[in-house]
């Protein structure tokens, strides 16, 4: 198949498109991880990461593994063994953290949000009061399976009010560098993210920030490789406890430099506009917004009644693009296009047309030429 240079390829909330400068960095000769050159790169990447995460530099750690490894590191390092975890479950990722806490031996109490909706803070408050031996609360900021941006600020505030002793552990995997995230002002204790989402690097690295009190010396970490107490003193010196993914760190450093040069606020505005453009294109095609409070990282769109979302995903693939569909029980009805990576206005225009073409492959009566104007109107409204 002949393909143009600028056609849409990865329209998914991770892995995302990676900038050419990052790809170039990934191709450089491998440095030894204890060499002065790599130690400098690692230290700079950590400083840049702290700036992007809006946290003090000393307590951001880079873990080799995907985002899930980062979450496991946070739980295993900070949550006292056997302490109860209140898990806020709004979708697949929230459910994963509940299952992970159970696997690590914690009693788990779940509070659910309706599909596409946010948590009822009054219900969260009631469960907080009712749960004995509460050690931590887990919550997903941008629930990528539903496209909802959960109100983590409100969740953290109610935890601080009702159970100030409980840690607030936040999955910021797709909200980092996409949505406003203020770990210290909101009183969060752990923030976890990963390389293949908003920081536009290939998969394989996770990032964890822990608050001062999350390092309470009395806790015996329930892990070895993912015990962040082994990493913390090493990473403070530009080192790691074990061999890190050297090439990924080198690429990450370049990607973070690009995000900081653009400026975190400008990055968030750009991504919010691109996501609105995808949502507007979908609505113009007869789809509906699934999330009441949409995350800027992913455009959750319910396909029109009678249309199979997996058929649209297959049509997009035949046109050379990976368009994310729904997960689990949302698979038949949901599409989740995303431009979270290296993308601008013209990528949004191309993505809108691809959405229209793929839908028309499945539903021949789909109107022609509606998606791109809708996307452009959304982009201009947010410019
Ligand atoms: C991608 C993602 C993760 C991490 O998944 P990995 O496959 O382990 O990187 C976690 N939470 C959310 C909300 C995600 O979107």
XYZ file of C-alpha atoms and ligand atoms in Angstrom:
398
model
C 0.000 0.000 0.000
C 1.296 3.442 -0.901
C 0.970 5.840 1.990
C 1.542 9.540 2.413
C 3.861 10.963 5.006
C 1.126 12.647 7.004
C -1.671 10.112 7.106
C -3.073 9.138 10.506
C -1.492 6.004 11.937
C -1.901 5.628 15.712
C -5.248 7.092 16.796
C -5.194 5.511 20.223
C -4.621 6.713 23.789
C -1.296 4.917 23.930
C 1.018 3.982 22.465
C 0.994 7.319 20.678
C 2.884 8.879 17.801
C 6.479 9.650 18.809
C 8.301 12.768 17.497
C 11.114 12.160 14.980
C 13.644 13.732 17.368
C 12.719 11.093 19.959
C 13.014 8.285 17.408
C 16.443 9.621 16.503
C 17.504 9.592 20.177
C 16.298 5.992 20.510
C 18.605 4.982 17.662
C 21.784 6.344 19.269
C 24.486 3.910 20.465
C 23.648 2.482 23.888
C 25.439 4.202 26.777
C 26.528 2.237 29.812
C 24.087 3.015 32.600
C 26.863 3.947 35.066
C 28.704 6.162 32.553
C 28.934 9.898 33.232
C 27.073 10.593 29.976
C 24.069 8.469 30.929
C 24.059 9.635 34.548
C 23.721 13.197 33.222
C 20.927 12.190 30.848
C 19.072 10.338 33.595
C 19.367 13.224 36.028
C 18.107 15.700 33.420
C 15.204 13.439 32.438
C 14.150 13.230 36.097
C 14.335 16.998 36.523
C 12.284 17.524 33.386
C 9.779 14.899 34.475
C 9.320 16.637 37.811
C 8.635 19.898 35.953
C 6.045 18.220 33.718
C 4.455 16.530 36.752
C 4.553 19.810 38.741
C 6.206 18.163 41.744
C 9.518 18.743 43.570
C 12.337 16.983 41.784
C 13.654 14.656 44.460
C 10.784 12.229 44.679
C 9.992 11.426 41.044
C 11.239 7.982 40.171
C 11.566 6.336 36.782
C 10.663 2.651 36.807
C 11.399 0.216 33.989
C 8.061 -1.351 33.123
C 4.731 -0.125 31.792
C 2.352 2.113 33.727
C 0.965 -0.892 35.579
C 4.411 -1.556 37.075
C 4.459 2.035 38.302
C 1.125 1.592 40.047
C 2.263 -1.653 41.625
C 5.442 0.076 42.816
C 3.373 2.846 44.434
C 1.030 0.410 46.176
C 3.760 -1.977 47.288
C 6.047 0.795 48.547
C 3.610 3.120 50.292
C 0.587 1.166 51.506
C 1.043 -0.704 54.802
C 0.644 -4.464 54.424
C -2.891 -5.611 55.032
C -4.339 -2.079 55.150
C -7.717 -1.637 53.497
C -7.838 0.046 50.102
C -10.879 1.984 48.930
C -10.827 1.683 45.141
C -12.816 4.134 43.030
C -13.828 2.195 39.940
C -15.101 4.140 36.945
C -13.842 1.754 34.263
C -11.259 -0.816 33.312
C -8.242 0.897 34.870
C -9.957 1.659 38.155
C -10.971 -2.025 38.260
C -7.363 -3.053 37.577
C -6.079 -1.181 40.640
C -8.742 -2.799 42.827
C -7.688 -6.247 41.577
C -4.016 -5.356 42.053
C -4.570 -4.278 45.664
C -6.347 -7.588 46.295
C -3.477 -9.503 44.699
C -1.107 -7.687 47.070
C -3.174 -8.918 50.009
C -5.215 -5.813 50.845
C -8.901 -5.954 51.728
C -10.576 -3.846 49.018
C -13.776 -1.815 49.135
C -15.018 -0.633 45.733
C -17.025 2.482 44.906
C -18.287 2.593 41.329
C -19.129 5.408 38.959
C -21.768 4.856 36.269
C -20.246 4.193 32.811
C -19.281 7.579 31.383
C -20.041 9.369 34.665
C -18.080 10.653 37.649
C -18.091 9.495 41.274
C -20.750 10.716 43.656
C -18.659 12.492 46.291
C -21.369 12.012 48.935
C -21.187 8.236 48.372
C -17.381 8.347 48.523
C -17.613 10.281 51.816
C -20.007 7.723 53.258
C -17.753 4.789 52.288
C -14.705 6.583 53.648
C -16.438 6.941 57.019
C -17.643 3.322 57.003
C -14.366 1.600 56.075
C -12.268 0.262 58.929
C -8.443 0.232 58.822
C -8.443 2.414 55.724
C -4.899 2.801 54.413
C -5.301 4.208 50.907
C -7.722 5.360 48.240
C -7.019 4.618 44.574
C -8.499 6.758 41.820
C -7.924 7.165 38.088
C -7.678 10.758 36.899
C -8.282 10.180 33.169
C -10.143 6.841 32.912
C -9.028 5.922 29.431
C -11.620 3.161 29.045
C -14.570 5.572 29.352
C -12.934 8.888 28.387
C -13.942 10.452 31.705
C -11.735 12.954 33.520
C -12.556 12.146 37.133
C -12.521 14.999 39.613
C -9.436 13.924 41.544
C -9.238 17.292 43.301
C -12.706 16.710 44.808
C -11.880 13.099 45.702
C -8.652 14.126 47.438
C -10.475 16.893 49.319
C -13.096 14.503 50.699
C -10.418 11.985 51.728
C -8.499 14.745 53.514
C -11.687 15.781 55.304
C -13.054 12.352 56.248
C -9.937 10.193 56.596
C -6.828 12.360 56.628
C -4.653 9.345 57.458
C -5.424 7.590 54.143
C -3.058 7.931 51.191
C -4.515 9.162 47.886
C -2.961 7.169 45.052
C -3.675 8.535 41.587
C -3.415 6.957 38.150
C -2.370 9.923 36.014
C -1.245 7.724 33.143
C -3.224 9.565 30.456
C -3.845 12.818 32.323
C -0.170 13.759 32.632
C 0.629 16.497 30.077
C -3.025 16.551 29.020
C -5.161 17.685 31.967
C -4.490 20.056 34.861
C -2.773 18.015 37.588
C -1.619 19.643 40.843
C -0.301 16.868 43.113
C 0.754 19.056 46.017
C -2.082 21.586 45.974
C -4.628 18.764 45.778
C -2.948 16.789 48.566
C -2.137 13.669 46.570
C 0.277 11.044 47.916
C 1.168 9.088 44.808
C 0.965 9.988 41.131
C 1.711 7.353 38.520
C 2.175 7.722 34.782
C 3.805 5.987 31.846
C 5.971 6.778 28.854
C 3.688 5.799 25.967
C 0.956 8.352 26.599
C 1.218 12.134 26.949
C 5.010 12.175 27.098
C 5.157 10.699 23.576
C 7.843 8.069 24.120
C 7.549 4.344 23.307
C 6.103 2.013 25.980
C 8.399 0.655 28.684
C 8.844 3.292 31.383
C 6.659 4.232 34.332
C 6.889 7.321 36.527
C 6.005 7.502 40.192
C 5.924 10.495 42.488
C 5.342 9.897 46.199
C 4.563 12.554 48.809
C 6.765 12.909 51.875
C 4.350 10.990 54.105
C 4.043 8.166 51.547
C 7.635 7.281 52.470
C 6.647 6.558 56.121
C 9.540 4.504 57.482
C 7.273 2.005 59.267
C 5.967 0.518 56.012
C 7.665 -2.684 54.854
C 7.389 -2.704 51.037
C 5.679 -5.801 49.623
C 8.024 -6.004 46.632
C 11.671 -6.262 45.708
C 12.200 -4.967 42.147
C 9.331 -2.514 42.585
C 10.386 -1.450 46.094
C 10.944 2.252 45.482
C 12.925 2.571 48.703
C 15.752 0.826 46.879
C 15.459 3.264 43.976
C 15.103 6.542 45.814
C 18.689 6.996 47.070
C 20.113 5.695 43.784
C 18.038 7.958 41.572
C 18.964 10.958 43.715
C 22.518 10.363 42.383
C 21.500 9.882 38.742
C 21.738 6.114 39.183
C 19.230 3.281 39.321
C 19.158 0.181 41.500
C 19.108 -2.098 38.439
C 19.849 -1.646 34.727
C 17.319 0.852 33.360
C 15.957 0.946 29.805
C 18.805 3.241 28.752
C 17.557 3.997 25.247
C 14.020 4.756 26.404
C 15.340 7.148 29.039
C 17.396 8.885 26.342
C 14.277 9.258 24.185
C 12.181 10.347 27.151
C 14.654 13.122 27.942
C 14.241 14.534 24.429
C 10.434 14.246 24.528
C 10.237 16.001 27.895
C 12.504 18.754 26.589
C 10.045 19.306 23.733
C 7.043 19.446 26.076
C 8.780 21.952 28.358
C 9.830 24.083 25.422
C 6.237 24.285 24.222
C 5.164 24.882 27.820
C 2.893 22.641 29.912
C -0.083 25.013 29.644
C 0.258 25.276 25.871
C 0.555 21.488 25.613
C -2.650 21.037 27.623
C -4.498 23.631 25.531
C -3.341 21.999 22.295
C -4.412 18.562 23.440
C -7.771 19.753 24.713
C -8.430 21.413 21.338
C -7.395 18.327 19.368
C -9.631 16.157 21.522
C -12.578 18.528 21.087
C -11.981 18.347 17.336
C -12.240 14.545 17.440
C -15.405 14.720 19.542
C -16.943 17.319 17.214
C -16.098 15.203 14.159
C -17.769 12.198 15.757
C -20.886 14.165 16.717
C -21.143 15.512 13.151
C -21.129 11.871 12.018
C -24.035 10.965 14.290
C -21.981 9.612 17.179
C -22.479 10.802 20.739
C -20.132 11.915 23.471
C -19.846 9.130 26.029
C -18.147 11.019 28.866
C -20.027 13.582 30.915
C -16.718 15.197 31.884
C -14.446 14.397 28.936
C -10.754 13.760 29.391
C -8.577 15.772 26.988
C -6.586 12.601 26.364
C -9.175 10.508 24.527
C -12.393 11.123 22.613
C -14.901 8.527 23.806
C -17.611 8.354 21.134
C -20.607 6.028 21.111
C -21.400 4.915 17.564
C -24.930 5.431 16.189
C -27.485 2.756 17.104
C -27.213 -0.310 14.903
C -23.565 0.316 13.984
C -20.849 -2.048 15.190
C -17.863 -0.155 16.591
C -15.483 -3.079 15.887
C -16.513 -2.859 12.206
C -15.451 0.801 12.178
C -12.157 -0.123 13.855
C -11.573 -2.777 11.139
C -12.398 -0.277 8.383
C -9.896 2.190 9.883
C -7.266 -0.549 9.998
C -7.857 -1.363 6.331
C -7.137 2.332 5.702
C -3.849 2.048 7.601
C -4.788 3.508 10.988
C -5.162 2.026 14.454
C -8.340 3.522 15.852
C -8.905 2.477 19.474
C -12.254 0.837 20.127
C -14.075 0.235 23.387
C -12.817 -2.249 25.956
C -14.698 -5.181 27.446
C -18.441 -4.503 27.647
C -18.004 -1.179 25.847
C -16.404 -2.859 22.809
C -19.598 -3.110 20.698
C -20.506 0.565 20.962
C -17.480 2.717 21.735
C -14.706 4.311 19.689
C -11.792 6.012 21.447
C -9.722 7.985 18.941
C -6.923 9.996 20.508
C -4.241 12.450 19.408
C -2.372 12.355 22.711
C 1.060 12.012 21.103
C 2.917 14.053 18.514
C -0.025 15.775 16.812
C -1.301 19.165 15.726
C -4.248 20.785 13.939
C -3.569 19.059 10.626
C -3.415 15.669 12.279
C -6.847 16.403 13.734
C -8.168 17.255 10.276
C -6.788 14.038 8.824
C -8.118 12.020 11.752
C -11.573 13.539 11.307
C -11.632 12.533 7.642
C -10.419 9.050 8.498
C -13.246 8.692 11.023
C -15.730 9.737 8.351
C -14.272 7.410 5.714
C -14.161 4.438 8.092
C -17.754 5.025 9.195
C -18.858 5.339 5.543
C -17.141 2.006 4.783
C -19.515 0.484 7.348
C -22.584 2.705 6.800
C -22.661 3.815 3.149
C -25.363 6.425 3.868
C -22.937 8.383 6.099
C -22.914 12.044 4.947
C -19.862 13.201 3.033
C -17.699 16.124 4.087
C -19.112 16.815 7.536
C -16.351 15.667 9.868
C -13.535 18.001 8.814
C -15.586 21.234 8.994
C -16.833 20.224 12.441
C -13.268 19.508 13.577
C -12.051 22.841 12.230
C -14.852 24.733 13.970
C -13.921 23.073 17.267
C -10.236 23.866 16.768
C -10.935 27.498 15.922
C -13.309 27.879 18.856
C -10.508 26.766 21.185
C -7.671 28.667 19.482
C -2.427 3.007 29.538
C -2.998 3.159 30.906
C -2.439 2.499 32.018
C -1.197 1.682 31.982
O -1.232 0.630 31.187
P 0.129 -0.111 30.802
O -0.324 -0.969 29.681
O 0.579 -0.845 31.977
O 1.099 0.971 30.420
C -2.973 2.742 33.257
N -4.009 3.553 33.423
C -4.571 4.206 32.413
C -5.719 5.129 32.687
C -4.095 4.027 31.110
O -4.651 4.689 30.093
